Amino acid sequence: EAGNKAVDYSFAYPKEWTVARNDGTIELQFDYNPSDSHANYATYTVLAYTLSDTDQTVSEYWESEKERVKSTFADYKELDVEKYDTTDTYLDDSPAMKIKYSFKHLDMTYISEQIICVRLGSVYLLTLTVPEEGYDHSSSIVSVVKNSLVFE
């Protein structure tokens, strides 16, 4: 289970994952294809911060951040958006949304699947980032972590 004194949530993750960072941002690293003889690493990051507009909704947050995300990543492509505020996208007891996008970094294409939740004036971001060829091995992880997350 991951969590720390700096955050107000905890979640479960597979024992073969490694905690790469736990300082308010929790970053987990894992081999997305352990049957391959090479290490094939992906990351799952969970972070939260207080919003400047504490009345912002999930959709308002994404609309305010979308252009920044697009300009940060080379060849950004939005692949899928699960509708805001549906029971399928709740995070624990709070409305959330899921965004899936691809981008390039150092001539490699990556897929990120991100769950965004706004709760009590803070935003929570749960992000899987994996090389494109590892996405099929890793996509179920998003639901596993999402379904185990609880707010304290």
XYZ file of N, CA, C and O in Angstrom:
608
model
N 0.844 -1.179 0.000
C 0.000 0.000 0.000
C 0.885 1.236 0.000
O 1.909 1.267 0.667
N 0.468 2.263 -0.752
C 1.225 3.509 -0.820
C 0.422 4.632 -0.188
O -0.801 4.658 -0.245
N 1.121 5.547 0.387
C 0.570 6.725 1.034
C 1.686 7.307 1.872
O 2.741 6.694 2.029
N 1.505 8.489 2.396
C 2.476 9.066 3.317
C 1.812 10.198 4.075
O 0.650 10.515 3.829
N 2.526 10.812 4.999
C 1.936 11.863 5.837
C 1.601 13.125 5.048
O 0.825 13.953 5.505
N 2.191 13.285 3.873
C 1.948 14.484 3.070
C 0.667 14.396 2.252
O 0.241 15.390 1.683
N 0.058 13.214 2.167
C -1.118 13.044 1.322
C -2.300 12.522 2.136
O -2.123 11.960 3.214
N -3.507 12.699 1.590
C -4.710 12.277 2.311
C -5.391 11.097 1.617
O -6.598 10.985 1.615
N -4.598 10.214 1.048
C -5.135 9.041 0.364
C -4.134 7.899 0.494
O -2.975 8.090 0.834
N -4.623 6.713 0.203
C -3.738 5.543 0.107
C -4.329 4.619 -0.950
O -5.502 4.724 -1.305
N -3.492 3.727 -1.469
C -3.957 2.785 -2.477
C -3.048 1.563 -2.467
O -1.914 1.612 -1.995
N -3.562 0.476 -3.005
C -2.794 -0.764 -3.093
C -2.151 -0.865 -4.467
O -2.660 -0.304 -5.441
N -1.034 -1.576 -4.513
C -0.365 -1.822 -5.790
C 0.350 -3.169 -5.694
O 0.649 -3.648 -4.597
N 0.647 -3.791 -6.819
C 1.285 -5.111 -6.812
C 2.657 -5.093 -6.124
O 3.410 -4.120 -6.242
N 2.970 -6.158 -5.426
C 4.214 -6.217 -4.637
C 5.476 -6.163 -5.494
O 6.532 -5.772 -5.017
N 5.389 -6.521 -6.768
C 6.585 -6.487 -7.616
C 6.916 -5.078 -8.132
O 7.943 -4.876 -8.757
N 6.079 -4.097 -7.847
C 6.366 -2.718 -8.221
C 7.359 -2.121 -7.234
O 7.434 -2.530 -6.082
N 8.086 -1.099 -7.676
C 9.064 -0.407 -6.845
C 8.604 1.028 -6.608
O 8.156 1.693 -7.547
N 8.715 1.486 -5.372
C 8.427 2.893 -5.086
C 9.667 3.688 -5.470
O 10.731 3.532 -4.867
N 9.553 4.514 -6.488
C 10.674 5.320 -6.977
C 10.698 6.687 -6.300
O 11.739 7.333 -6.241
N 9.554 7.117 -5.778
C 9.456 8.437 -5.154
C 8.264 8.423 -4.213
O 7.212 7.879 -4.551
N 8.416 9.029 -3.020
C 7.312 9.110 -2.066
C 7.516 10.340 -1.192
O 7.878 10.250 -0.030
N 7.288 11.510 -1.780
C 7.547 12.774 -1.088
C 6.385 13.753 -1.248
O 6.568 14.953 -1.322
N 5.194 13.244 -1.282
C 4.018 14.048 -1.632
C 3.521 13.635 -3.001
O 2.339 13.559 -3.242
N 4.463 13.349 -3.890
C 4.167 12.674 -5.145
C 4.606 11.225 -4.948
O 5.698 10.976 -4.445
N 3.753 10.308 -5.323
C 4.101 8.892 -5.240
C 4.320 8.394 -6.657
O 3.431 8.509 -7.505
N 5.515 7.889 -6.927
C 5.822 7.345 -8.246
C 6.225 5.885 -8.087
O 7.141 5.561 -7.340
N 5.518 5.038 -8.795
C 5.784 3.604 -8.795
C 6.349 3.210 -10.144
O 5.925 3.730 -11.171
N 7.291 2.300 -10.132
C 7.910 1.824 -11.366
C 7.686 0.318 -11.447
O 7.768 -0.378 -10.437
N 7.429 -0.178 -12.648
C 7.205 -1.614 -12.814
C 7.611 -2.053 -14.206
O 7.668 -1.263 -15.140
N 7.901 -3.334 -14.319
C 8.239 -3.948 -15.602
C 6.924 -4.396 -16.235
O 6.241 -5.275 -15.714
N 6.549 -3.769 -17.341
C 5.244 -4.064 -17.943
C 5.224 -5.372 -18.724
O 4.170 -5.839 -19.123
N 6.387 -5.993 -18.929
C 6.425 -7.275 -19.625
C 7.504 -8.155 -18.993
O 8.563 -8.370 -19.583
N 7.252 -8.673 -17.783
C 8.287 -9.430 -17.080
C 8.706 -10.717 -17.780
O 9.775 -11.254 -17.490
N 7.929 -11.206 -18.743
C 8.326 -12.431 -19.454
C 9.447 -12.157 -20.461
O 10.125 -13.075 -20.911
N 9.661 -10.886 -20.810
C 10.753 -10.493 -21.688
C 12.043 -10.447 -20.856
O 12.020 -10.075 -19.700
N 13.167 -10.818 -21.430
C 14.420 -10.842 -20.671
C 14.969 -9.445 -20.389
O 15.823 -9.268 -19.532
N 14.485 -8.417 -21.081
C 14.931 -7.039 -20.842
C 13.952 -6.362 -19.882
O 12.777 -6.707 -19.839
N 14.450 -5.393 -19.138
C 13.571 -4.598 -18.287
C 12.763 -3.654 -19.167
O 13.313 -2.976 -20.036
N 11.479 -3.649 -18.993
C 10.564 -2.813 -19.770
C 9.773 -1.954 -18.790
O 8.688 -2.333 -18.378
N 10.328 -0.811 -18.406
C 9.734 -0.047 -17.324
C 8.655 0.927 -17.761
O 8.748 1.554 -18.800
N 7.670 1.033 -16.900
C 6.606 2.020 -17.008
C 6.454 2.643 -15.627
O 6.971 2.110 -14.640
N 5.748 3.753 -15.556
C 5.534 4.399 -14.265
C 4.051 4.637 -14.023
O 3.258 4.791 -14.957
N 3.720 4.657 -12.752
C 2.388 5.056 -12.301
C 2.621 6.117 -11.235
O 3.286 5.848 -10.238
N 2.126 7.321 -11.482
C 2.359 8.441 -10.585
C 1.042 8.931 -10.007
O 0.041 9.031 -10.728
N 1.046 9.223 -8.716
C -0.122 9.793 -8.055
C 0.328 11.063 -7.351
O 1.289 11.047 -6.575
N -0.343 12.162 -7.664
C -0.025 13.416 -6.982
C -1.285 14.227 -6.786
O -2.303 13.997 -7.442
N -1.204 15.156 -5.844
C -2.337 16.033 -5.547
C -1.804 17.415 -5.210
O -0.692 17.547 -4.694
N -2.589 18.416 -5.538
C -2.243 19.766 -5.110
C -3.518 20.602 -4.995
O -4.552 20.273 -5.577
N -3.428 21.681 -4.232
C -4.552 22.577 -4.018
C -4.733 23.458 -5.250
O -3.767 24.002 -5.779
N -5.964 23.572 -5.680
C -6.284 24.399 -6.846
C -6.314 25.874 -6.474
O -6.703 26.229 -5.349
N -5.931 26.729 -7.406
C -6.039 28.171 -7.157
C -7.517 28.582 -7.115
O -7.901 29.464 -6.357
N -8.354 27.927 -7.908
C -9.801 28.121 -7.859
C -10.390 26.875 -7.204
O -10.610 25.865 -7.860
N -10.628 26.952 -5.910
C -11.058 25.763 -5.161
C -12.497 25.351 -5.459
O -12.951 24.316 -4.970
N -13.218 26.141 -6.272
C -14.573 25.768 -6.683
C -14.602 25.098 -8.048
O -15.664 24.766 -8.574
N -13.427 24.872 -8.644
C -13.331 24.298 -9.983
C -13.869 22.856 -9.998
O -13.657 22.098 -9.062
N -14.548 22.491 -11.086
C -15.010 21.117 -11.281
C -13.950 20.336 -12.057
O -12.979 20.922 -12.551
N -14.141 19.042 -12.196
C -13.218 18.212 -12.968
C -13.120 18.712 -14.406
O -12.022 18.884 -14.948
N -14.249 18.931 -15.037
C -14.223 19.366 -16.438
C -13.586 20.747 -16.580
O -12.840 20.992 -17.530
N -13.843 21.651 -15.648
C -13.217 22.977 -15.701
C -11.700 22.867 -15.534
O -10.942 23.565 -16.211
N -11.267 21.986 -14.640
C -9.823 21.788 -14.460
C -9.190 21.310 -15.763
O -8.192 21.856 -16.216
N -9.773 20.264 -16.387
C -9.190 19.729 -17.618
C -9.179 20.783 -18.720
O -8.198 20.930 -19.443
N -10.261 21.514 -18.869
C -10.305 22.553 -19.900
C -9.227 23.612 -19.659
O -8.634 24.117 -20.607
N -8.939 23.927 -18.408
C -7.925 24.936 -18.100
C -6.503 24.403 -18.299
O -5.576 25.178 -18.500
N -6.310 23.092 -18.264
C -4.976 22.492 -18.356
C -4.670 21.851 -19.707
O -3.517 21.565 -20.013
N -5.696 21.599 -20.499
C -5.520 20.846 -21.748
C -4.460 21.453 -22.667
O -3.592 20.734 -23.177
N -4.487 22.737 -22.879
C -3.520 23.368 -23.783
C -2.094 23.265 -23.250
O -1.155 23.069 -24.014
N -1.923 23.381 -21.923
C -0.596 23.234 -21.332
C -0.067 21.826 -21.553
O 1.092 21.625 -21.911
N -0.916 20.833 -21.373
C -0.511 19.438 -21.588
C -0.138 19.234 -23.056
O 0.908 18.648 -23.361
N -0.962 19.725 -23.965
C -0.680 19.594 -25.402
C 0.656 20.222 -25.769
O 1.418 19.673 -26.564
N 0.954 21.389 -25.213
C 2.200 22.078 -25.565
C 3.420 21.471 -24.875
O 4.545 21.684 -25.317
N 3.217 20.701 -23.828
C 4.328 20.072 -23.107
C 4.881 18.877 -23.868
O 6.086 18.627 -23.861
N 4.012 18.128 -24.513
C 4.405 16.875 -25.144
C 4.422 16.983 -26.665
O 3.444 17.420 -27.269
N 5.526 16.542 -27.265
C 5.633 16.522 -28.726
C 4.635 15.522 -29.303
O 4.443 14.438 -28.747
N 4.012 15.878 -30.369
C 3.056 15.004 -31.079
C 1.935 14.495 -30.171
O 1.496 13.349 -30.289
N 1.450 15.348 -29.289
C 0.334 14.994 -28.403
C -0.890 14.632 -29.234
O -1.248 15.340 -30.165
N -1.538 13.518 -28.877
C -2.801 13.122 -29.516
C -3.730 12.608 -28.433
O -3.389 11.669 -27.702
N -4.901 13.211 -28.336
C -5.898 12.726 -27.391
C -6.542 11.485 -28.001
O -7.036 11.522 -29.120
N -6.511 10.375 -27.276
C -7.022 9.114 -27.797
C -8.414 8.785 -27.288
O -9.201 8.165 -27.985
N -8.706 9.164 -26.042
C -9.996 8.808 -25.465
C -10.244 9.674 -24.243
O -9.316 9.993 -23.495
N -11.499 10.038 -24.035
C -11.897 10.764 -22.833
C -13.162 10.104 -22.319
O -14.149 10.004 -23.047
N -13.124 9.610 -21.082
C -14.349 9.091 -20.471
C -15.077 10.262 -19.860
O -14.482 11.107 -19.203
N -16.362 10.287 -20.069
C -17.162 11.427 -19.673
C -16.954 11.794 -18.211
O -16.721 10.951 -17.365
N -17.059 13.076 -17.958
C -16.921 13.615 -16.618
C -18.088 13.162 -15.737
O -19.209 13.011 -16.190
N -17.796 12.989 -14.480
C -18.818 12.819 -13.436
C -19.773 11.641 -13.653
O -20.933 11.715 -13.299
N -19.296 10.552 -14.239
C -20.133 9.356 -14.319
C -19.677 8.384 -13.238
O -18.545 8.452 -12.780
N -20.522 7.466 -12.828
C -20.139 6.549 -11.761
C -18.948 5.685 -12.157
O -18.170 5.279 -11.307
N -18.759 5.430 -13.457
C -17.598 4.653 -13.908
C -16.284 5.371 -13.658
O -15.244 4.736 -13.581
N -16.325 6.678 -13.580
C -15.087 7.432 -13.404
C -14.958 8.039 -12.011
O -14.117 8.894 -11.791
N -15.748 7.616 -11.052
C -15.571 8.092 -9.683
C -14.244 7.577 -9.142
O -13.801 6.474 -9.463
N -13.614 8.370 -8.314
C -12.416 7.973 -7.592
C -12.808 7.960 -6.127
O -13.099 9.017 -5.558
N -12.861 6.767 -5.545
C -13.415 6.577 -4.209
C -14.821 7.169 -4.209
O -15.697 6.647 -4.869
N -15.036 8.289 -3.527
C -16.377 8.870 -3.426
C -16.544 10.150 -4.245
O -17.511 10.867 -4.077
N -15.591 10.430 -5.132
C -15.589 11.732 -5.796
C -15.601 11.615 -7.319
O -14.929 10.747 -7.879
N -16.319 12.525 -7.993
C -16.364 12.509 -9.458
C -14.971 12.692 -10.064
O -14.138 13.425 -9.539
N -14.746 12.002 -11.159
C -13.450 12.059 -11.839
C -13.672 11.891 -13.339
O -14.794 11.698 -13.784
N -12.593 11.962 -14.082
C -12.633 11.693 -15.512
C -11.357 10.967 -15.892
O -10.382 10.975 -15.128
N -11.353 10.317 -17.040
C -10.168 9.613 -17.507
C -9.813 10.099 -18.897
O -10.665 10.162 -19.774
N -8.532 10.438 -19.078
C -8.006 10.908 -20.354
C -6.923 9.930 -20.787
O -6.093 9.524 -19.970
N -6.919 9.577 -22.043
C -5.857 8.738 -22.606
C -5.257 9.498 -23.774
O -5.991 9.988 -24.633
N -3.925 9.637 -23.763
C -3.272 10.360 -24.845
C -1.917 9.745 -25.160
O -1.353 9.009 -24.349
N -1.424 10.040 -26.342
C -0.091 9.588 -26.733
C 0.780 10.814 -26.966
O 0.283 11.915 -27.210
N 2.094 10.607 -26.872
C 3.055 11.672 -27.134
C 4.401 11.046 -27.457
O 4.608 9.848 -27.234
N 5.301 11.851 -28.001
C 6.645 11.364 -28.325
C 7.660 12.015 -27.405
O 7.540 13.190 -27.056
N 8.665 11.214 -27.032
C 9.794 11.700 -26.242
C 11.020 10.899 -26.674
O 10.993 9.665 -26.651
N 12.072 11.590 -27.092
C 13.297 10.938 -27.562
C 12.997 9.870 -28.626
O 13.443 8.730 -28.527
N 12.197 10.220 -29.596
C 11.832 9.345 -30.724
C 11.046 8.097 -30.321
O 10.958 7.147 -31.095
N 10.503 8.078 -29.122
C 9.670 6.955 -28.685
C 8.260 7.466 -28.439
O 8.080 8.566 -27.928
N 7.268 6.670 -28.805
C 5.883 7.034 -28.540
C 5.458 6.402 -27.218
O 5.710 5.221 -26.971
N 4.824 7.206 -26.385
C 4.315 6.770 -25.086
C 2.805 6.948 -25.059
O 2.253 7.795 -25.761
N 2.169 6.156 -24.211
C 0.742 6.317 -23.939
C 0.619 6.670 -22.462
O 1.253 6.035 -21.611
N -0.169 7.687 -22.187
C -0.506 8.026 -20.804
C -2.001 7.885 -20.637
O -2.777 8.283 -21.506
N -2.384 7.290 -19.539
C -3.786 7.208 -19.166
C -3.880 7.864 -17.802
O -3.191 7.466 -16.860
N -4.685 8.908 -17.718
C -4.708 9.728 -16.515
C -6.120 9.835 -15.973
O -7.059 10.129 -16.707
N -6.252 9.601 -14.671
C -7.510 9.840 -13.978
C -7.353 11.162 -13.240
O -6.366 11.375 -12.535
N -8.313 12.039 -13.440
C -8.301 13.358 -12.817
C -9.516 13.444 -11.899
O -10.639 13.174 -12.326
N -9.270 13.833 -10.666
C -10.349 13.972 -9.692
C -10.192 15.313 -8.990
O -9.079 15.680 -8.595
N -11.270 16.045 -8.830
C -11.265 17.272 -8.042
C -12.123 17.006 -6.819
O -13.268 16.565 -6.933
N -11.518 17.256 -5.653
C -12.195 16.944 -4.382
C -11.770 17.954 -3.330
O -10.580 18.144 -3.089
N -12.728 18.613 -2.730
C -12.487 19.540 -1.626
C -11.405 20.574 -1.946
O -10.520 20.856 -1.131
N -11.442 21.114 -3.162
C -10.523 22.178 -3.545
C -9.142 21.721 -3.981
O -8.260 22.540 -4.206
N -8.944 20.412 -4.118
C -7.664 19.880 -4.591
C -7.890 19.028 -5.826
O -8.978 18.482 -6.028
N -6.852 18.897 -6.649
C -6.899 18.010 -7.800
C -5.998 16.820 -7.511
O -4.929 16.959 -6.912
N -6.450 15.640 -7.902
C -5.713 14.385 -7.751
C -5.479 13.833 -9.148
O -6.432 13.711 -9.925
N -4.231 13.517 -9.461
C -3.858 13.020 -10.780
C -3.211 11.652 -10.633
O -2.184 11.511 -9.960
N -3.801 10.641 -11.236
C -3.266 9.280 -11.257
C -2.881 8.991 -12.697
O -3.755 8.969 -13.567
N -1.604 8.778 -12.961
C -1.136 8.723 -14.343
C -0.265 7.509 -14.617
O 0.796 7.347 -14.014
N -0.699 6.673 -15.525
C 0.106 5.593 -16.074
C 0.828 6.149 -17.298
O 0.202 6.764 -18.161
N 2.148 5.953 -17.380
C 2.915 6.326 -18.568
C 3.745 5.124 -18.972
O 4.523 4.597 -18.169
N 3.545 4.682 -20.217
C 4.179 3.454 -20.679
C 4.517 3.590 -22.167
O 3.773 4.219 -22.916
N 5.652 3.014 -22.602
C 5.914 2.999 -24.046
C 4.743 2.336 -24.781
O 4.118 1.406 -24.259
N 4.465 2.816 -25.973
C 3.299 2.359 -26.730
C 3.204 0.835 -26.808
O 2.132 0.261 -26.645
N 4.339 0.165 -27.051
C 4.285 -1.299 -27.193
C 3.940 -2.004 -25.885
O 3.557 -3.167 -25.892
N 4.041 -1.316 -24.756
C 3.708 -1.928 -23.470
C 2.323 -1.619 -22.970
O 1.910 -2.118 -21.924
N 1.567 -0.824 -23.718
C 0.253 -0.403 -23.220
C -0.694 -1.585 -23.004
O -1.371 -1.657 -21.979
N -0.754 -2.510 -23.933
C -1.676 -3.643 -23.785
C -1.356 -4.477 -22.546
O -2.250 -5.068 -21.944
N -0.087 -4.529 -22.151
C 0.312 -5.256 -20.948
C -0.056 -4.498 -19.676
O -0.077 -5.085 -18.605
N -0.290 -3.196 -19.782
C -0.378 -2.327 -18.608
C -1.723 -1.659 -18.387
O -1.972 -1.154 -17.299
N -2.589 -1.610 -19.374
C -3.789 -0.774 -19.282
C -4.716 -1.172 -18.130
O -5.370 -0.308 -17.545
N -4.760 -2.424 -17.748
C -5.641 -2.846 -16.652
C -5.182 -2.292 -15.305
O -5.956 -2.211 -14.359
N -3.933 -1.870 -15.221
C -3.378 -1.336 -13.975
C -4.115 -0.076 -13.548
O -4.292 0.176 -12.362
N -4.543 0.728 -14.497
C -5.241 1.969 -14.172
C -6.454 1.671 -13.298
O -6.667 2.306 -12.268
N -7.247 0.676 -13.664
C -8.432 0.323 -12.886
C -8.072 -0.280 -11.536
O -8.736 -0.012 -10.540
N -7.033 -1.082 -11.489
C -6.626 -1.720 -10.227
C -6.287 -0.659 -9.183
O -6.782 -0.684 -8.057
N -5.437 0.299 -9.551
C -5.050 1.350 -8.607
C -6.253 2.236 -8.298
O -6.532 2.546 -7.136
N -6.996 2.634 -9.319
C -8.173 3.491 -9.122
C -9.160 2.853 -8.149
O -9.647 3.505 -7.232
N -9.426 1.574 -8.315
C -10.423 0.913 -7.476
C -9.952 0.683 -6.045
O -10.763 0.458 -5.156
N -8.638 0.735 -5.817
C -8.143 0.530 -4.450
C -7.888 1.836 -3.708
O -7.693 1.837 -2.496
N -7.906 2.979 -4.408
C -7.623 4.255 -3.765
C -8.754 4.645 -2.820
O -9.919 4.564 -3.178
N -8.367 5.073 -1.623
C -9.331 5.594 -0.646
C -8.801 6.897 -0.083
O -7.606 7.044 0.148
N -9.706 7.829 0.103
C -9.362 9.078 0.757
C -9.461 8.880 2.255
O -10.359 8.203 2.744
N -8.524 9.468 2.973
C -8.486 9.317 4.441
C -9.548 10.184 5.088
O -9.953 11.173 4.597
